Amino acid sequence: MHTFPEQAEAVIALAKFCSDKGWLPATSGNLSVKAQAEPLRVAITRSGADKQRLVPADILLIDEDMQVMGDTAYKPSAETSVHIELYRKFNCGSIVHVHTVFNNLMSELYASEGQIEISGHELLKALGHWDEHARIAIPIVPNHADLDELGRAVADAAQAEVPAVLVRAHGIYAWGDTPDAARRHLEAVEFLCEYLYRLRLIGGMSDVRK
Amino acid sequence: MHTFPEQAEAVIALAKFCSDKGWLPATSGNLSVKAQAEPLRVAITRSGADKQRLVPADILLIDEDMQVMGDTAYKPSAETSVHIELYRKFNCGSIVHVHTVFNNLMSELYASEGQIEISGHELLKALGHWDEHARIAIPIVPNHADLDELGRAVADAAQAEVPAVLVRAHGIYAWGDTPDAARRHLEAVEFLCEYLYRLRLIGGMSDVRK
Amino acid sequence: MHTFPEQAEAVIALAKFCSDKGWLPATSGNLSVKAQAEPLRVAITRSGADKQRLVPADILLIDEDMQVMGDTAYKPSAETSVHIELYRKFNCGSIVHVHTVFNNLMSELYASEGQIEISGHELLKALGHWDEHARIAIPIVPNHADLDELGRAVADAAQAEVPAVLVRAHGIYAWGDTPDAARRHLEAVEFLCEYLYRLRLIGGMSDVRK
Amino acid sequence: MHTFPEQAEAVIALAKFCSDKGWLPATSGNLSVKAQAEPLRVAITRSGADKQRLVPADILLIDEDMQVMGDTAYKPSAETSVHIELYRKFNCGSIVHVHTVFNNLMSELYASEGQIEISGHELLKALGHWDEHARIAIPIVPNHADLDELGRAVADAAQAEVPAVLVRAHGIYAWGDTPDAARRHLEAVEFLCEYLYRLRLIGGMSDVRK
């Protein structure tokens, strides 16, 4: 993916996958692919686009100050600040941000703990944890109205060993070295959010697994 | 969308989206686009059509007295009265009415309150509320058998700042300036209905958020 | 639909719709269209076919004694007996039999009552009940292993005013004058089964509506 | 399916079906078709492939020692050990291994019993049990980190009369004489897992059916 058109196509393919799952309701969410590391350039969805019907013109090239490069009337998502902070911290290759019912539920139910602890589930492998006794914690941050503040909060909470952060009653940011890796991490956390919600519904995580 | 064929295609596209989601079961629901403001003309689905297989002939042009214009044997939905009342009140551009399990559940669970209060969720932005402390109320009206009465009840309850009304054990009306806006509002409320039902199921909205 | 190839296509289209919904798991279910009233001839799915991949050869023409007409190595479903009994009783035009999680749940939860009573929901209109105070009862019959006995039990329980019967921990039979009507009745009952299960889950039908 | 290209296509078709259902999240799962009985040869998905986008090169031919035959840089899934053990025990024709929320929930909820007992449900027929009073038990094994150990545990627990084994908080192995039979068994067990979870959620299997 060395050219911007190729990177834009990668963003559109990610958005198509997430949109088909119903993870980008009401034009919400934003997705990006790193176009260049030094200086940082990012291919990212524009603000307000319906993610089911993206065309190349809906993908903007921005610099590390969130300035749009090239000739377009579109604006990048206000949440681009979160993407920039995560690229700076991890130098990852792609970031996805979606809203789902189950990640919203988990972010709300565990808001006071500030994280969701998970152990003993096979899909931890998809997040890079192969040790049988692995225990991970997915951070949850408040949904700051100030988006620069949100960007810093997500980046501060983000840990290299767990490629996802939940924002309370809002959604998830997940990332990876490639668009496929970002998507794999997202899929794994979404599965776990639904699983853990339904497990707690029938008897509580504390009873069954912790 | 200046011609009726274009408006009819916009209605069909809205119906296709909602039908693919499973929101128009058993030929239920009706969808419309304003064709002209003065005097009011509306492009609306005919009564009884399967919304997954609409063709242009299934979209009727009606005037403000619900009279069909042009040569057709089809009748407009009896619930066209609700559309007319909403166009009169808001001069909006498009209205969608669908039936879903989760909006039905919420309309039933909060029937005695007459509304669902929501605050502290990101998707309020998709309904036009960007203030961090925004609190909205989606009205719930009884399911009047008399459809003129239903039209007046929905229009009376409808507020400009919240583009949706629930009808108890029946469905939702959502509207917007454009078909895309109506659909975005619908998607946001459907997400919130499922989220709030599942949140209450595991511990109650009153415990967790209010 | 005057020719058998047309009737077979109608059966395949019904099966495609139900299969896309996930209502025909594990090659279960069977669907039919009346080919001729006197003497009775029925176009019906063969036993064991994957309903997602039906071809015309998978649709058999049978007489009222369940004998296959024409040259084929395939056998009709053993549950063809239920279809024959229902065609005899109602002279309807089409019958669908599917297995879903929610109709199974309702058939089990209300097995001792022998029926599910429903009132006060808009989708009763899709079942032909337009009166605001309509109250219907969907019968539930035991899942007889003897399929002739099952056919008689379903037909005995079936009422003209409610075009569906549930079989306990098994599935649903729904019918109508046309394939579209049978499908509309099926969709309405499936919606109601999911709705009523989820309503009971959060507080009970008896608390909320009865 | 006498040639390897045909067998590879059968694996890809199985994977497409399961992936469309959402049963292969985050590149998880593995699927195989027996290519030859003596000596054993198996067509199986490579490690790490996205199952929604498989191409023939993603299907590997392996021998009974899990050695890849032919010229490829890809590695078979580490869980190939489980497939080999099951082919050895049953000489079946195809094996599917998927991860779903509902089979994970059931494997966790019944972990201490070591099995899920099921009776009185129509879909037992799809698993080969036609007797009205049939009672089956689907075994649950611990999720051993050592995959040779997992292979032996699954094969030890597996019974000829019930073509599926659950692995705790991991997923399911299902098999059959053909790819269609393996898929039918998988579909039936997935349906039953969702049904039994939802039945227990509303009142407990012990109250309602046992």
mmCIF file of C-alpha atoms in Angstrom, chain C residues 14-199:
data_model
loop_
_atom_site.group_PDB
_atom_site.id
_atom_site.type_symbol
_atom_site.label_atom_id
_atom_site.label_comp_id
_atom_site.label_asym_id
_atom_site.label_seq_id
_atom_site.Cartn_x
_atom_site.Cartn_y
_atom_site.Cartn_z
ATOM 1 C CA LEU C 14 -39.937 -18.842 -0.248
ATOM 2 C CA ALA C 15 -37.119 -21.155 0.855
ATOM 3 C CA LYS C 16 -34.490 -18.604 -0.155
ATOM 4 C CA PHE C 17 -36.171 -15.920 1.921
ATOM 5 C CA CYS C 18 -36.455 -18.152 4.997
ATOM 6 C CA SER C 19 -32.962 -19.551 4.570
ATOM 7 C CA ASP C 20 -31.434 -16.077 4.325
ATOM 8 C CA LYS C 21 -33.104 -15.322 7.667
ATOM 9 C CA GLY C 22 -31.487 -18.437 9.204
ATOM 10 C CA TRP C 23 -34.886 -20.071 9.720
ATOM 11 C CA LEU C 24 -34.050 -23.373 8.008
ATOM 12 C CA PRO C 25 -30.982 -24.632 9.909
ATOM 13 C CA ALA C 26 -29.390 -28.009 9.289
ATOM 14 C CA THR C 27 -31.566 -28.840 6.235
ATOM 15 C CA SER C 28 -34.660 -28.607 8.471
ATOM 16 C CA GLY C 29 -38.052 -27.252 7.474
ATOM 17 C CA ASN C 30 -40.258 -27.768 4.457
ATOM 18 C CA LEU C 31 -42.257 -25.452 2.217
ATOM 19 C CA SER C 32 -45.052 -25.972 -0.280
ATOM 20 C CA VAL C 33 -47.391 -24.328 -2.777
ATOM 21 C CA LYS C 34 -50.731 -25.793 -3.805
ATOM 22 C CA ALA C 35 -50.506 -26.836 -7.455
ATOM 23 C CA GLN C 36 -54.144 -27.848 -7.913
ATOM 24 C CA ALA C 37 -57.190 -27.987 -5.632
ATOM 25 C CA GLU C 38 -59.269 -30.845 -7.063
ATOM 26 C CA PRO C 39 -57.831 -33.372 -6.849
ATOM 27 C CA LEU C 40 -55.199 -31.938 -4.505
ATOM 28 C CA ARG C 41 -51.696 -31.549 -5.917
ATOM 29 C CA VAL C 42 -48.866 -29.918 -3.984
ATOM 30 C CA ALA C 43 -45.387 -28.669 -4.965
ATOM 31 C CA ILE C 44 -43.157 -29.354 -1.927
ATOM 32 C CA THR C 45 -39.487 -29.480 -0.980
ATOM 33 C CA ARG C 46 -37.871 -32.911 -0.994
ATOM 34 C CA SER C 47 -36.530 -34.466 2.187
ATOM 35 C CA GLY C 48 -33.016 -33.514 3.294
ATOM 36 C CA ALA C 49 -32.284 -30.729 0.822
ATOM 37 C CA ASP C 50 -30.226 -27.731 1.884
ATOM 38 C CA LYS C 51 -32.812 -24.970 1.530
ATOM 39 C CA GLN C 52 -30.182 -22.383 0.606
ATOM 40 C CA ARG C 53 -29.247 -24.242 -2.551
ATOM 41 C CA LEU C 54 -32.509 -25.580 -3.940
ATOM 42 C CA VAL C 55 -32.834 -26.325 -7.630
ATOM 43 C CA PRO C 56 -36.088 -27.178 -9.441
ATOM 44 C CA ALA C 57 -35.379 -30.916 -9.137
ATOM 45 C CA ASP C 58 -35.588 -30.517 -5.334
ATOM 46 C CA ILE C 59 -39.285 -29.613 -5.606
ATOM 47 C CA LEU C 60 -41.630 -32.578 -5.896
ATOM 48 C CA LEU C 61 -45.218 -32.746 -7.114
ATOM 49 C CA ILE C 62 -47.297 -34.927 -4.782
ATOM 50 C CA ASP C 63 -50.892 -36.029 -4.596
ATOM 51 C CA GLU C 64 -53.172 -36.103 -1.548
ATOM 52 C CA ASP C 65 -51.830 -39.511 -0.525
ATOM 53 C CA MET C 66 -48.284 -38.110 -0.452
ATOM 54 C CA GLN C 67 -47.364 -40.086 -3.538
ATOM 55 C CA VAL C 68 -44.754 -38.453 -5.722
ATOM 56 C CA MET C 69 -45.883 -37.788 -9.285
ATOM 57 C CA GLY C 70 -43.412 -37.904 -12.109
ATOM 58 C CA ASP C 71 -39.996 -39.456 -12.415
ATOM 59 C CA THR C 72 -37.643 -38.760 -9.513
ATOM 60 C CA ALA C 73 -35.526 -40.645 -7.012
ATOM 61 C CA TYR C 74 -36.253 -38.110 -4.297
ATOM 62 C CA LYS C 75 -38.696 -38.554 -1.429
ATOM 63 C CA PRO C 76 -40.969 -35.851 -0.031
ATOM 64 C CA SER C 77 -40.389 -34.787 3.547
ATOM 65 C CA ALA C 78 -41.985 -37.081 6.097
ATOM 66 C CA GLU C 79 -43.747 -33.994 7.432
ATOM 67 C CA THR C 80 -45.623 -33.696 4.157
ATOM 68 C CA SER C 81 -48.478 -35.235 6.133
ATOM 69 C CA VAL C 82 -48.914 -31.948 8.004
ATOM 70 C CA HIS C 83 -49.072 -29.973 4.761
ATOM 71 C CA ILE C 84 -51.730 -32.309 3.317
ATOM 72 C CA GLU C 85 -53.905 -32.044 6.429
ATOM 73 C CA LEU C 86 -53.696 -28.235 6.392
ATOM 74 C CA TYR C 87 -54.509 -27.976 2.665
ATOM 75 C CA ARG C 88 -57.511 -30.245 3.249
ATOM 76 C CA LYS C 89 -58.796 -28.188 6.178
ATOM 77 C CA PHE C 90 -58.296 -24.670 4.780
ATOM 78 C CA ASN C 91 -57.836 -25.086 1.018
ATOM 79 C CA CYS C 92 -55.040 -22.500 1.457
ATOM 80 C CA GLY C 93 -52.482 -21.735 -1.260
ATOM 81 C CA SER C 94 -49.119 -22.138 0.474
ATOM 82 C CA ILE C 95 -47.596 -23.506 3.699
ATOM 83 C CA VAL C 96 -44.230 -22.825 5.331
ATOM 84 C CA HIS C 97 -42.631 -24.781 8.154
ATOM 85 C CA VAL C 98 -39.465 -23.411 9.741
ATOM 86 C CA HIS C 99 -37.440 -23.818 12.937
ATOM 87 C CA THR C 100 -36.311 -20.724 14.830
ATOM 88 C CA VAL C 101 -34.821 -20.173 18.260
ATOM 89 C CA PHE C 102 -37.571 -17.748 19.265
ATOM 90 C CA ASN C 103 -40.537 -19.819 18.111
ATOM 91 C CA ASN C 104 -38.948 -22.811 19.854
ATOM 92 C CA LEU C 105 -38.583 -20.795 23.060
ATOM 93 C CA MET C 106 -42.182 -19.615 23.018
ATOM 94 C CA SER C 107 -43.474 -23.118 22.226
ATOM 95 C CA GLU C 108 -41.592 -24.419 25.263
ATOM 96 C CA LEU C 109 -42.435 -21.605 27.676
ATOM 97 C CA TYR C 110 -46.175 -21.809 26.932
ATOM 98 C CA ALA C 111 -46.366 -25.565 26.384
ATOM 99 C CA SER C 112 -48.495 -26.166 29.448
ATOM 100 C CA GLU C 113 -51.009 -23.477 28.434
ATOM 101 C CA GLY C 114 -51.223 -25.038 24.979
ATOM 102 C CA GLN C 115 -51.311 -21.620 23.339
ATOM 103 C CA ILE C 116 -49.838 -18.121 23.304
ATOM 104 C CA GLU C 117 -52.372 -15.343 23.812
ATOM 105 C CA ILE C 118 -51.524 -12.032 22.183
ATOM 106 C CA SER C 119 -53.324 -8.706 22.201
ATOM 107 C CA GLY C 120 -52.500 -5.054 21.856
ATOM 108 C CA HIS C 121 -49.807 -5.359 19.211
ATOM 109 C CA GLU C 122 -49.812 -3.712 15.801
ATOM 110 C CA LEU C 123 -48.642 -6.830 13.972
ATOM 111 C CA LEU C 124 -51.915 -8.596 14.694
ATOM 112 C CA LYS C 125 -53.053 -6.660 11.627
ATOM 113 C CA ALA C 126 -50.602 -8.647 9.512
ATOM 114 C CA LEU C 127 -52.424 -11.759 10.746
ATOM 115 C CA GLY C 128 -55.769 -10.331 9.656
ATOM 116 C CA HIS C 129 -56.954 -8.791 12.940
ATOM 117 C CA TRP C 130 -57.668 -5.087 12.593
ATOM 118 C CA ASP C 131 -59.876 -4.597 15.666
ATOM 119 C CA GLU C 132 -58.090 -2.542 18.342
ATOM 120 C CA HIS C 133 -59.235 -4.986 21.023
ATOM 121 C CA ALA C 134 -58.382 -8.126 19.072
ATOM 122 C CA ARG C 135 -57.018 -11.005 21.131
ATOM 123 C CA ILE C 136 -55.665 -14.048 19.360
ATOM 124 C CA ALA C 137 -54.272 -17.373 20.516
ATOM 125 C CA ILE C 138 -51.579 -19.261 18.613
ATOM 126 C CA PRO C 139 -51.994 -22.978 19.383
ATOM 127 C CA ILE C 140 -49.070 -25.147 20.547
ATOM 128 C CA VAL C 141 -49.183 -28.894 19.915
ATOM 129 C CA PRO C 142 -46.861 -31.623 21.237
ATOM 130 C CA ASN C 143 -44.105 -32.802 18.920
ATOM 131 C CA HIS C 144 -45.550 -36.204 18.033
ATOM 132 C CA ALA C 145 -42.976 -38.633 16.691
ATOM 133 C CA ASP C 146 -45.632 -40.241 14.494
ATOM 134 C CA LEU C 147 -45.951 -37.821 11.626
ATOM 135 C CA ASP C 148 -49.494 -38.793 10.656
ATOM 136 C CA GLU C 149 -50.429 -38.061 14.253
ATOM 137 C CA LEU C 150 -48.533 -34.759 14.068
ATOM 138 C CA GLY C 151 -50.418 -33.840 10.895
ATOM 139 C CA ARG C 152 -53.771 -34.496 12.560
ATOM 140 C CA ALA C 153 -52.756 -32.650 15.739
ATOM 141 C CA VAL C 154 -51.644 -29.543 13.815
ATOM 142 C CA ALA C 155 -54.778 -29.549 11.652
ATOM 143 C CA ASP C 156 -57.047 -30.095 14.682
ATOM 144 C CA ALA C 157 -55.444 -27.199 16.566
ATOM 145 C CA ALA C 158 -55.362 -24.883 13.548
ATOM 146 C CA GLN C 159 -57.997 -22.140 13.449
ATOM 147 C CA ALA C 160 -59.032 -20.224 10.349
ATOM 148 C CA GLU C 161 -58.626 -16.878 12.119
ATOM 149 C CA VAL C 162 -55.002 -17.474 13.199
ATOM 150 C CA PRO C 163 -52.877 -18.803 10.320
ATOM 151 C CA ALA C 164 -50.136 -20.474 12.383
ATOM 152 C CA VAL C 165 -49.548 -23.383 14.770
ATOM 153 C CA LEU C 166 -46.446 -23.978 16.909
ATOM 154 C CA VAL C 167 -45.054 -27.463 17.498
ATOM 155 C CA ARG C 168 -43.303 -27.748 20.863
ATOM 156 C CA ALA C 169 -39.494 -27.594 20.713
ATOM 157 C CA HIS C 170 -39.739 -28.101 16.993
ATOM 158 C CA GLY C 171 -41.010 -25.196 14.866
ATOM 159 C CA ILE C 172 -43.935 -23.426 13.276
ATOM 160 C CA TYR C 173 -46.436 -24.084 10.498
ATOM 161 C CA ALA C 174 -47.868 -20.954 8.874
ATOM 162 C CA TRP C 175 -50.100 -20.723 5.828
ATOM 163 C CA GLY C 176 -51.923 -18.313 3.539
ATOM 164 C CA ASP C 177 -53.867 -17.975 0.340
ATOM 165 C CA THR C 178 -50.648 -17.198 -1.559
ATOM 166 C CA PRO C 179 -46.920 -17.741 -0.953
ATOM 167 C CA ASP C 180 -46.658 -14.031 -0.073
ATOM 168 C CA ALA C 181 -49.476 -14.323 2.460
ATOM 169 C CA ALA C 182 -47.934 -17.427 4.056
ATOM 170 C CA ARG C 183 -44.625 -15.596 4.324
ATOM 171 C CA ARG C 184 -46.274 -12.473 5.775
ATOM 172 C CA HIS C 185 -47.994 -14.549 8.453
ATOM 173 C CA LEU C 186 -44.735 -16.307 9.242
ATOM 174 C CA GLU C 187 -42.817 -13.034 9.523
ATOM 175 C CA ALA C 188 -45.454 -11.556 11.831
ATOM 176 C CA VAL C 189 -45.447 -14.553 14.193
ATOM 177 C CA GLU C 190 -41.644 -14.705 14.257
ATOM 178 C CA PHE C 191 -41.496 -11.018 15.166
ATOM 179 C CA LEU C 192 -44.063 -11.566 17.920
ATOM 180 C CA CYS C 193 -42.242 -14.618 19.299
ATOM 181 C CA GLU C 194 -38.981 -12.661 19.631
ATOM 182 C CA TYR C 195 -40.785 -9.618 21.035
ATOM 183 C CA LEU C 196 -42.788 -11.588 23.600
ATOM 184 C CA TYR C 197 -39.762 -13.633 24.698
ATOM 185 C CA ARG C 198 -37.713 -10.476 25.262
ATOM 186 C CA LEU C 199 -40.623 -8.745 26.998
#
